[in-house]
PDB file of C-alpha atoms in Angstrom:
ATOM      1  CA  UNK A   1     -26.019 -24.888 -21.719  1.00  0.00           C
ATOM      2  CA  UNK A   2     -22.371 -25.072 -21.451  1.00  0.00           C
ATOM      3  CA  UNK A   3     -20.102 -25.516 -24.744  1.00  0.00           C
ATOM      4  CA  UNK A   4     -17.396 -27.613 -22.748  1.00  0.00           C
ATOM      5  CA  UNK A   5     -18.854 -29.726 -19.666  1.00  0.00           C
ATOM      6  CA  UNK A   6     -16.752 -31.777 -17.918  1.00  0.00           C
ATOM      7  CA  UNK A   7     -17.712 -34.880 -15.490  1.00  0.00           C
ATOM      8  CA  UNK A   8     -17.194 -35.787 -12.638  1.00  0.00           C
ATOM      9  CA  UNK A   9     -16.682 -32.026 -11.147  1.00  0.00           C
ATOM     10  CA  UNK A  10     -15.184 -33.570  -8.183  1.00  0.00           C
ATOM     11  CA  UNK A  11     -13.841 -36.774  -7.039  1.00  0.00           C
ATOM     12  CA  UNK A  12     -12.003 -38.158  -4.611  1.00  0.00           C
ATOM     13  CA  UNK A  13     -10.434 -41.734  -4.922  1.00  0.00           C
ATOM     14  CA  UNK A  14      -7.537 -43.705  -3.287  1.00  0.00           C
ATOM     15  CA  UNK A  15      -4.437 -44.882  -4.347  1.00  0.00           C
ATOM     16  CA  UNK A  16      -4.058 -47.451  -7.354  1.00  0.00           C
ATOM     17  CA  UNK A  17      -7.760 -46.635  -8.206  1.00  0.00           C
ATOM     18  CA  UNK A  18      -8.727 -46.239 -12.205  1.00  0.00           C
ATOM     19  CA  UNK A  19     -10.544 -43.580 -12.972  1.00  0.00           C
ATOM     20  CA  UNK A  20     -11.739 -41.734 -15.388  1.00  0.00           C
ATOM     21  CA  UNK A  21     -12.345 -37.995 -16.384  1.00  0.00           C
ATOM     22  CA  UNK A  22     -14.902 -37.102 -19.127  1.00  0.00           C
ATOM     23  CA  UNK A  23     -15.591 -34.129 -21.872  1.00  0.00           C
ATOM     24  CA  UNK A  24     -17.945 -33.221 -24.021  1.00  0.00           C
ATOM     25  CA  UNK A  25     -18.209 -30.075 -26.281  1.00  0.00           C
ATOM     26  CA  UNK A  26     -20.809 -28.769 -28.215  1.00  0.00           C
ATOM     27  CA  UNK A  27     -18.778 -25.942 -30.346  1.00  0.00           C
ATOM     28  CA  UNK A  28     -18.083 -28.173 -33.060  1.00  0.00           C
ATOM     29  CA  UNK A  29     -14.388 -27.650 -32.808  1.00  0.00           C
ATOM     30  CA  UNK A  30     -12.016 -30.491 -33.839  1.00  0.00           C
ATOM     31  CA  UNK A  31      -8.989 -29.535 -31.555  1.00  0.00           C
ATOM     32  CA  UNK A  32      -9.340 -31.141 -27.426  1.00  0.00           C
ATOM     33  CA  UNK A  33      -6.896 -30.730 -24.860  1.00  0.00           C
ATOM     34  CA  UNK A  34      -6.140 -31.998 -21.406  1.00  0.00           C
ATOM     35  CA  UNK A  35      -4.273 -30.129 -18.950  1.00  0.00           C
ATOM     36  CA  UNK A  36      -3.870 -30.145 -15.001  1.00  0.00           C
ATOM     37  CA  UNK A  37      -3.147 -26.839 -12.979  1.00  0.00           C
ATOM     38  CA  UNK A  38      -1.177 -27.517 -10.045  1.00  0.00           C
ATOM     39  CA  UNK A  39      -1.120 -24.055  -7.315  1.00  0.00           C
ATOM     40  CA  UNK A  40       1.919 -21.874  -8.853  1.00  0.00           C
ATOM     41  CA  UNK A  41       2.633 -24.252 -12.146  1.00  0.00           C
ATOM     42  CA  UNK A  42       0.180 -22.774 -14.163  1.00  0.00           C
ATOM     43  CA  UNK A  43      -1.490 -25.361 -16.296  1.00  0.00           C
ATOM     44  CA  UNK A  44       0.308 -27.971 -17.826  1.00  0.00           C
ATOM     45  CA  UNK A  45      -0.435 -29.547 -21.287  1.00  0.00           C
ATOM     46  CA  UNK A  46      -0.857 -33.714 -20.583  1.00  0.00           C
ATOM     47  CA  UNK A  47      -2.675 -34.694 -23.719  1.00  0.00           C
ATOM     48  CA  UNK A  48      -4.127 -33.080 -26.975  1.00  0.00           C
ATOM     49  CA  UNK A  49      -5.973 -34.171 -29.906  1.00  0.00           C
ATOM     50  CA  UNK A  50      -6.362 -32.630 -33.421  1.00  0.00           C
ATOM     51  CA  UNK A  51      -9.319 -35.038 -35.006  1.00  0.00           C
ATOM     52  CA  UNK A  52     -10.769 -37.855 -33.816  1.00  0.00           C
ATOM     53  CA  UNK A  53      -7.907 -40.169 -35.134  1.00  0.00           C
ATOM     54  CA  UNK A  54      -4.998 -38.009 -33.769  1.00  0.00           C
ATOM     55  CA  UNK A  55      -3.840 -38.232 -30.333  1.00  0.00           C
ATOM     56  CA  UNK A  56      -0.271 -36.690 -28.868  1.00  0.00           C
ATOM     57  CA  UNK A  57       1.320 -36.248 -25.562  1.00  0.00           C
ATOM     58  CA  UNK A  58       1.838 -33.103 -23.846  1.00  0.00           C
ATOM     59  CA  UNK A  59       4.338 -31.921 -21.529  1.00  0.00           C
ATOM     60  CA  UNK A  60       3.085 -34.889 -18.872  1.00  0.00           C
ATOM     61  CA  UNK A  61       1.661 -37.355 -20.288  1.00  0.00           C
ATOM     62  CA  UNK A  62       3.215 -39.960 -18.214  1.00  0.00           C
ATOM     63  CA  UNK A  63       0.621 -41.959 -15.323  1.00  0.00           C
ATOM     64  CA  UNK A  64      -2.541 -40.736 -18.195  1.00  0.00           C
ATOM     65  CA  UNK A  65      -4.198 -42.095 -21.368  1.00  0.00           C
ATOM     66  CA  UNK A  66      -6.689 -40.634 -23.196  1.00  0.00           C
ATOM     67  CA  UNK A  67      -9.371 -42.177 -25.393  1.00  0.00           C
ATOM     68  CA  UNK A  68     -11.236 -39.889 -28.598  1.00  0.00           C
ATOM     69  CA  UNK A  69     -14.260 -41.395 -28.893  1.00  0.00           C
ATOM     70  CA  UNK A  70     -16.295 -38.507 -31.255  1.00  0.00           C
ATOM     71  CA  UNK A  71     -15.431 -35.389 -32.460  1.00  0.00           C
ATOM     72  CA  UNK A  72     -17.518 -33.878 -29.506  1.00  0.00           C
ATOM     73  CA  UNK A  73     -15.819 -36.595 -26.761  1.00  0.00           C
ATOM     74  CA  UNK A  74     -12.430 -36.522 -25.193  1.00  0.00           C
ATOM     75  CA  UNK A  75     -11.668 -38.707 -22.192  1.00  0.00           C
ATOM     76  CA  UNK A  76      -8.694 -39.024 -19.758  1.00  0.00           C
ATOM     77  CA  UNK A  77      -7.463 -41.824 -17.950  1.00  0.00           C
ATOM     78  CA  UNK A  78      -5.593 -42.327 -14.698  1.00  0.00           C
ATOM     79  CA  UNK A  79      -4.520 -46.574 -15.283  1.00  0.00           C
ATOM     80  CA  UNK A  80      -3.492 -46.887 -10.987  1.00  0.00           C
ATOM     81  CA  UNK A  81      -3.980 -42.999  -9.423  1.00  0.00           C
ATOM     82  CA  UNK A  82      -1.441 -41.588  -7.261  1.00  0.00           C
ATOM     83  CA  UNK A  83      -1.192 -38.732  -4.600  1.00  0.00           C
ATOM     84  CA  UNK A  84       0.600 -36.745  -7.071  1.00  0.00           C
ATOM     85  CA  UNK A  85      -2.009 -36.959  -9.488  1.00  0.00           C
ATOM     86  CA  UNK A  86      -4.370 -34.587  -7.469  1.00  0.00           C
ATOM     87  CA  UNK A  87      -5.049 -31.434  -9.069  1.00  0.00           C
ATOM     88  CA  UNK A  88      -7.509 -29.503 -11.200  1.00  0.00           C
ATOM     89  CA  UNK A  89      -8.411 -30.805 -14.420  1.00  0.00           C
ATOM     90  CA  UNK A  90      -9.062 -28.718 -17.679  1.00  0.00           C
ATOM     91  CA  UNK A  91     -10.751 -29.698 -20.620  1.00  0.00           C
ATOM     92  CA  UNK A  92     -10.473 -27.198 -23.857  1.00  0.00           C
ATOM     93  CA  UNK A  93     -11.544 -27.019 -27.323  1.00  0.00           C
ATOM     94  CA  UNK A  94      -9.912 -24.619 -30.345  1.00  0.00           C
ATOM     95  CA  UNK A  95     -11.362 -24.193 -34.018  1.00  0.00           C
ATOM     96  CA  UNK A  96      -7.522 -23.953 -35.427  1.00  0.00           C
ATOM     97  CA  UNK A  97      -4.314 -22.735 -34.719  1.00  0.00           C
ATOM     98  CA  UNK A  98      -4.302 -19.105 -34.217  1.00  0.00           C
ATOM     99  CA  UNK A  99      -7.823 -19.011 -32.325  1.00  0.00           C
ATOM    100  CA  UNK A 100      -8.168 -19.399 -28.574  1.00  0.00           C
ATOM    101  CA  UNK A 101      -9.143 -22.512 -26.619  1.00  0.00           C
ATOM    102  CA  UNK A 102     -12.263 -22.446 -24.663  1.00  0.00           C
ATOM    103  CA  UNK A 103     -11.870 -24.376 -21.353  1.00  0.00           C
ATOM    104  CA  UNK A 104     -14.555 -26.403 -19.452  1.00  0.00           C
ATOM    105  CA  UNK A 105     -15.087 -25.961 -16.041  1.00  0.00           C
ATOM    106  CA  UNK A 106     -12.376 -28.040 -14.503  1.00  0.00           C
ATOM    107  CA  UNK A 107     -12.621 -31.452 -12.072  1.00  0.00           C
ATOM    108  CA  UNK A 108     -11.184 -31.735  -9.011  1.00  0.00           C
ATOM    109  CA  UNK A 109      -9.404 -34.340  -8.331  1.00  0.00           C
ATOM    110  CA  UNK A 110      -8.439 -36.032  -5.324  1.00  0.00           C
ATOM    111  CA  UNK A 111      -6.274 -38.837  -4.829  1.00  0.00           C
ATOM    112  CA  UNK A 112      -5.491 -40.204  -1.112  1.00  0.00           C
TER     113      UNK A 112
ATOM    114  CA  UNK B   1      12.063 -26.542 -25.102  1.00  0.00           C
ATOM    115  CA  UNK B   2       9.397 -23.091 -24.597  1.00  0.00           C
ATOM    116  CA  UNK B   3       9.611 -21.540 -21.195  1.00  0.00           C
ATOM    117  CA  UNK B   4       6.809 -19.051 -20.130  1.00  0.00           C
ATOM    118  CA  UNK B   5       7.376 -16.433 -17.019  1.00  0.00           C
ATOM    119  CA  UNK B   6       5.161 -14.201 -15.451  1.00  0.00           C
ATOM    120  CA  UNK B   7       6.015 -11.254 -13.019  1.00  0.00           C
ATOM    121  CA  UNK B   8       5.045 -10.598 -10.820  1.00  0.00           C
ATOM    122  CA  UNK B   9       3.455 -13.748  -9.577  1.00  0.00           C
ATOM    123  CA  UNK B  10       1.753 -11.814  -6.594  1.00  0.00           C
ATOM    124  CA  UNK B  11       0.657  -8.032  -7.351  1.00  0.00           C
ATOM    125  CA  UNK B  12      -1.635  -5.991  -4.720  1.00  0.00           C
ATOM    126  CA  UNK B  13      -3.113  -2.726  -5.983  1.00  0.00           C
ATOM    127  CA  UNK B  14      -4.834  -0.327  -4.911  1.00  0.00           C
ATOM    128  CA  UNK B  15      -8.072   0.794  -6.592  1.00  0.00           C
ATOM    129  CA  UNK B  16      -7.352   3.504  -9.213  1.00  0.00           C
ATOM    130  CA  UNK B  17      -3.826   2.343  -9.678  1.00  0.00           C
ATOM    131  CA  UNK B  18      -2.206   1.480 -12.795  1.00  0.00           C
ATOM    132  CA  UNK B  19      -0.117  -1.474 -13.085  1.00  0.00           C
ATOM    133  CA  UNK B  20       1.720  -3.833 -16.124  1.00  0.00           C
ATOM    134  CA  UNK B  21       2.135  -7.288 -15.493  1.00  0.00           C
ATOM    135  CA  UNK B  22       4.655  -9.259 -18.069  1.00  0.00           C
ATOM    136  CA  UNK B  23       5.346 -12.288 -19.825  1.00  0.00           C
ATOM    137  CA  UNK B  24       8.458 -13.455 -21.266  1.00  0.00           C
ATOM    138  CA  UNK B  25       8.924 -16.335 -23.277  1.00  0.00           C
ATOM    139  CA  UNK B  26      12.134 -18.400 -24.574  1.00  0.00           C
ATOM    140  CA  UNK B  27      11.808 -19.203 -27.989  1.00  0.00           C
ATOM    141  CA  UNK B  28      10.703 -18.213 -31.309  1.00  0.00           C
ATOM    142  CA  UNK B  29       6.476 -17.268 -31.533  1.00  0.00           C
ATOM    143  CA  UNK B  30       3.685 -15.303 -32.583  1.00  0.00           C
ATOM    144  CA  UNK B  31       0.561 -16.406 -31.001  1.00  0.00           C
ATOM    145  CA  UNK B  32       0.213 -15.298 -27.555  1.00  0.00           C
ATOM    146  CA  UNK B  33      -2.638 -15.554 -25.340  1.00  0.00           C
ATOM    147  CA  UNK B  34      -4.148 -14.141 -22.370  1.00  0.00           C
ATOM    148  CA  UNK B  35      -6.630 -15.747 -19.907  1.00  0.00           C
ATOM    149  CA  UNK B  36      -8.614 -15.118 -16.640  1.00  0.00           C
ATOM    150  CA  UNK B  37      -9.218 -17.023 -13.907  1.00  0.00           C
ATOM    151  CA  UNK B  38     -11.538 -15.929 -10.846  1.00  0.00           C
ATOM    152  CA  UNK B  39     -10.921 -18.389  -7.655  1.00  0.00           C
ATOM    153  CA  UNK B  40     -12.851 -21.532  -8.218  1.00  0.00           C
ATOM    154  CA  UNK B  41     -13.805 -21.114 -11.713  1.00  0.00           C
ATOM    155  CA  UNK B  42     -12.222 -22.065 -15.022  1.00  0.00           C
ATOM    156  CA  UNK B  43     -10.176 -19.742 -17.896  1.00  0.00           C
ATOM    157  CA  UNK B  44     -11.702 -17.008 -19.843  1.00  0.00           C
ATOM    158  CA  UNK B  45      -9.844 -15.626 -22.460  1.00  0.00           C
ATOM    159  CA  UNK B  46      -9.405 -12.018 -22.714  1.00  0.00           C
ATOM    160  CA  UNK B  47      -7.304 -11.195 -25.515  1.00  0.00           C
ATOM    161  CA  UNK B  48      -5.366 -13.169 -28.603  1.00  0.00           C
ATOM    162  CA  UNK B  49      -1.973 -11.472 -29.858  1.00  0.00           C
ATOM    163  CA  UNK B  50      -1.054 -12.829 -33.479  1.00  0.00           C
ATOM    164  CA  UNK B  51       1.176 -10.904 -34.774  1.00  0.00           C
ATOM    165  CA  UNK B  52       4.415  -8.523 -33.781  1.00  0.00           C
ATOM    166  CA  UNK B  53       3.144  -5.471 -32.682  1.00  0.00           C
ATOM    167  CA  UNK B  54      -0.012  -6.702 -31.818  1.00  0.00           C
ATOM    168  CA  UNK B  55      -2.103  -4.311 -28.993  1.00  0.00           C
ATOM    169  CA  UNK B  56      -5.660  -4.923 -28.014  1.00  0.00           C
ATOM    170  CA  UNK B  57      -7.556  -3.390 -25.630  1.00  0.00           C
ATOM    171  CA  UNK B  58     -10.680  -4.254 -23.371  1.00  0.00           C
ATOM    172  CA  UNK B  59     -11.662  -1.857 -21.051  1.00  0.00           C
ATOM    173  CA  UNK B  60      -9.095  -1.170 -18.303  1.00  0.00           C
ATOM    174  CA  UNK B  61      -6.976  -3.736 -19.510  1.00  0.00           C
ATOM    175  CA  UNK B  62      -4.714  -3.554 -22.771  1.00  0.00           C
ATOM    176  CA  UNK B  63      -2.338  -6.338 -23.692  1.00  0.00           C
ATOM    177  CA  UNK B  64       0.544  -5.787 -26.228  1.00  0.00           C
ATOM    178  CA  UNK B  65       3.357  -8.100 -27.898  1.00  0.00           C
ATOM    179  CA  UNK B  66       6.556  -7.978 -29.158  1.00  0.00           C
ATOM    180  CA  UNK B  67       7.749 -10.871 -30.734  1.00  0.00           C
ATOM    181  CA  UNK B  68      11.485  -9.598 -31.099  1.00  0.00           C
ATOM    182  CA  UNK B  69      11.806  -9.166 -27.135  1.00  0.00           C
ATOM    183  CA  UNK B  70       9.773 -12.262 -27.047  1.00  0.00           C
ATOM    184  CA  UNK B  71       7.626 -10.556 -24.162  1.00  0.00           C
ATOM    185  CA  UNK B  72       3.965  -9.326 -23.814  1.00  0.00           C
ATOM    186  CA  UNK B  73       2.777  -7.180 -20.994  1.00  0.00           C
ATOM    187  CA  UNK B  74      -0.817  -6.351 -19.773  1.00  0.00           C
ATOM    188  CA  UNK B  75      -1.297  -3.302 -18.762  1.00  0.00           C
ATOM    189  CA  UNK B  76      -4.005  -2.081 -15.911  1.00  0.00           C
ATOM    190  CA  UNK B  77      -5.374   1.215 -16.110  1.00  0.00           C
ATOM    191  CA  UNK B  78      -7.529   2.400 -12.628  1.00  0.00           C
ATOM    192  CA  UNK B  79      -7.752  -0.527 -11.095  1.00  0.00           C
ATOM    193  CA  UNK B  80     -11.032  -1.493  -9.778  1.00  0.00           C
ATOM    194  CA  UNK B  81     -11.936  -4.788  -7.190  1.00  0.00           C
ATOM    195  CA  UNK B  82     -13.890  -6.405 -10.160  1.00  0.00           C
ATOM    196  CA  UNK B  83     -10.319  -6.822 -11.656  1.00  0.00           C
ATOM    197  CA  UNK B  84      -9.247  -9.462  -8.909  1.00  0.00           C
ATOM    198  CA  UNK B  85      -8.517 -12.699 -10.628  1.00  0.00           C
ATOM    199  CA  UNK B  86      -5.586 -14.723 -11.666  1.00  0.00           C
ATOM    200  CA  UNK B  87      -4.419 -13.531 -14.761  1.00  0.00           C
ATOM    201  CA  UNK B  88      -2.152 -16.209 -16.885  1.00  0.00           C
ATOM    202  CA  UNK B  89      -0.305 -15.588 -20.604  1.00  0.00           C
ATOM    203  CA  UNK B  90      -0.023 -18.856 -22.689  1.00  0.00           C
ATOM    204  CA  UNK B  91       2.440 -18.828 -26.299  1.00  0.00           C
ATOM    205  CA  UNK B  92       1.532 -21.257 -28.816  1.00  0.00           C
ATOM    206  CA  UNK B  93       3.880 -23.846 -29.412  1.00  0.00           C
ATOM    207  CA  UNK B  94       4.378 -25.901 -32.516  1.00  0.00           C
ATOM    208  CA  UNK B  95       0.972 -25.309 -34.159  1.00  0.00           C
ATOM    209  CA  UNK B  96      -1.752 -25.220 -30.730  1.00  0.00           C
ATOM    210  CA  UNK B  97      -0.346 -26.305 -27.848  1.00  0.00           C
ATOM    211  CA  UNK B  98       0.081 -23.406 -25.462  1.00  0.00           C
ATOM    212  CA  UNK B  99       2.501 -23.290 -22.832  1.00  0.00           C
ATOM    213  CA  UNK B 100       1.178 -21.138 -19.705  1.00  0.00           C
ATOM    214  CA  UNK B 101       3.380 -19.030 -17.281  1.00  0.00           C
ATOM    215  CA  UNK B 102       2.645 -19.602 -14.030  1.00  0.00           C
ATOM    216  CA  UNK B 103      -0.175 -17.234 -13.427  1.00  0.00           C
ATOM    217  CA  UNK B 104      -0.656 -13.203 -11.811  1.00  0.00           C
ATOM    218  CA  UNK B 105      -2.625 -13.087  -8.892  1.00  0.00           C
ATOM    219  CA  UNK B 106      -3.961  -9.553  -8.630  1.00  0.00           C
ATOM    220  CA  UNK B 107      -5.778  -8.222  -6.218  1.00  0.00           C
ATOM    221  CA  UNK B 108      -7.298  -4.865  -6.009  1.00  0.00           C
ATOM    222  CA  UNK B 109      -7.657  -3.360  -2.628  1.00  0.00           C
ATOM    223  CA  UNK B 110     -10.261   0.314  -1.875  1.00  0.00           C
TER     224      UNK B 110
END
């Protein structure tokens, strides 16, 4: 199985919609990061988390929350979706600082 | 703020071919990272840099940093097809949060 899943895999919504994006990781790792890769951006950093009762914005945090409900459980939240907000979503998971962070498979997401 | 750039963004090869793909980076750091991504599929990581001077090497690839320059390259030794992927670098920034250039797509060509 997997280390990092992520659910949905795909989804396509419409404009002002809530939705949500789930993770789940099995490593064990305390570190869980959100990011969205947009075609020629890269990925971009929207949300991280270093325990369960730390949560920080990223480079784009703005139109997201995010929710740490377990060591193992990292959600992210799009309040009232909009077109801009479709791209592909990364989950990821580090030890510490210093090791790499292990990515799930991504969501795609579509917003119309 | 930490800026991350790639170049070249777009790099055909032919098989057999060696190539070095770099990544420059603005400010001040010692962790740098280097990740693959095959079309459709997520990031794998390939090799972690922690220190000045840092080389590792996997294969036909070998990635190398110098803090001082603030630049890492990747280096491609006979290129084969298997080696067609998106290939991004990522610095660590403040204590785990990476910022990512904007990806290498490489593609190998017989």
């Amino acid at each position: 199985d997997a280390d990092v899943t992520q659910t949905p895999r795909n989804r396509i919504t419409k404009t002002g919609k809530r939705i949500m994006l789930e993770c789940s990781q099995t490593k064990g790792h305390d570190r869980m990061y959100w990011y969205r890769q947009d075609p020629g951006l890269g990925l971009r950093l929207i949300y991280y988390s270093f325990d369960v009762k730390d949560i920080n914005k990223g480079e784009i945090s703005d139109g997201y929350s995010v929710s740490r409900q377990a060591q193992a459980k990292f959600s992210l939240s799009l309040e009232s979706a909009i077109p801009n907000q479709t791209a592909l979503y990364f989950c990821a998971t580090s030890d510490r600082p210093g090791l790499e962070q292990f990515f799930g498979p991504g969501t795609r997401l579509t917003v119309l | 703020e930490l800026k991350v750039e790639q170049n070249p963004l777009f790099l055909s090869m032919q098989e057999g071919k060696n190539y070095t793909i770099y990544c420059n980076y603005s400010t001040t750091s010692d962790r740098l990272y280097w990740y693959r991504q095959d079309p459709g599929k997520s990031l794998e990581s390939l090799f972690v840099l922690l220190s000045n001077g840092a080389v590792k090497q996997e294969g036909r690839l070998m990635a190398s940093l110098d803090t001082k320059a603030r630049l890492s390259t990747l280096h491609i030794t006979a290129a084969v097809h298997d080696l067609s992927a998106t290939y991004f670098c990522a610095v660590d920034n403040q204590g785990g949060k990476l910022i990512f250039g904007q990806g290498t797509e490489l593609s190998v060509k017989p």
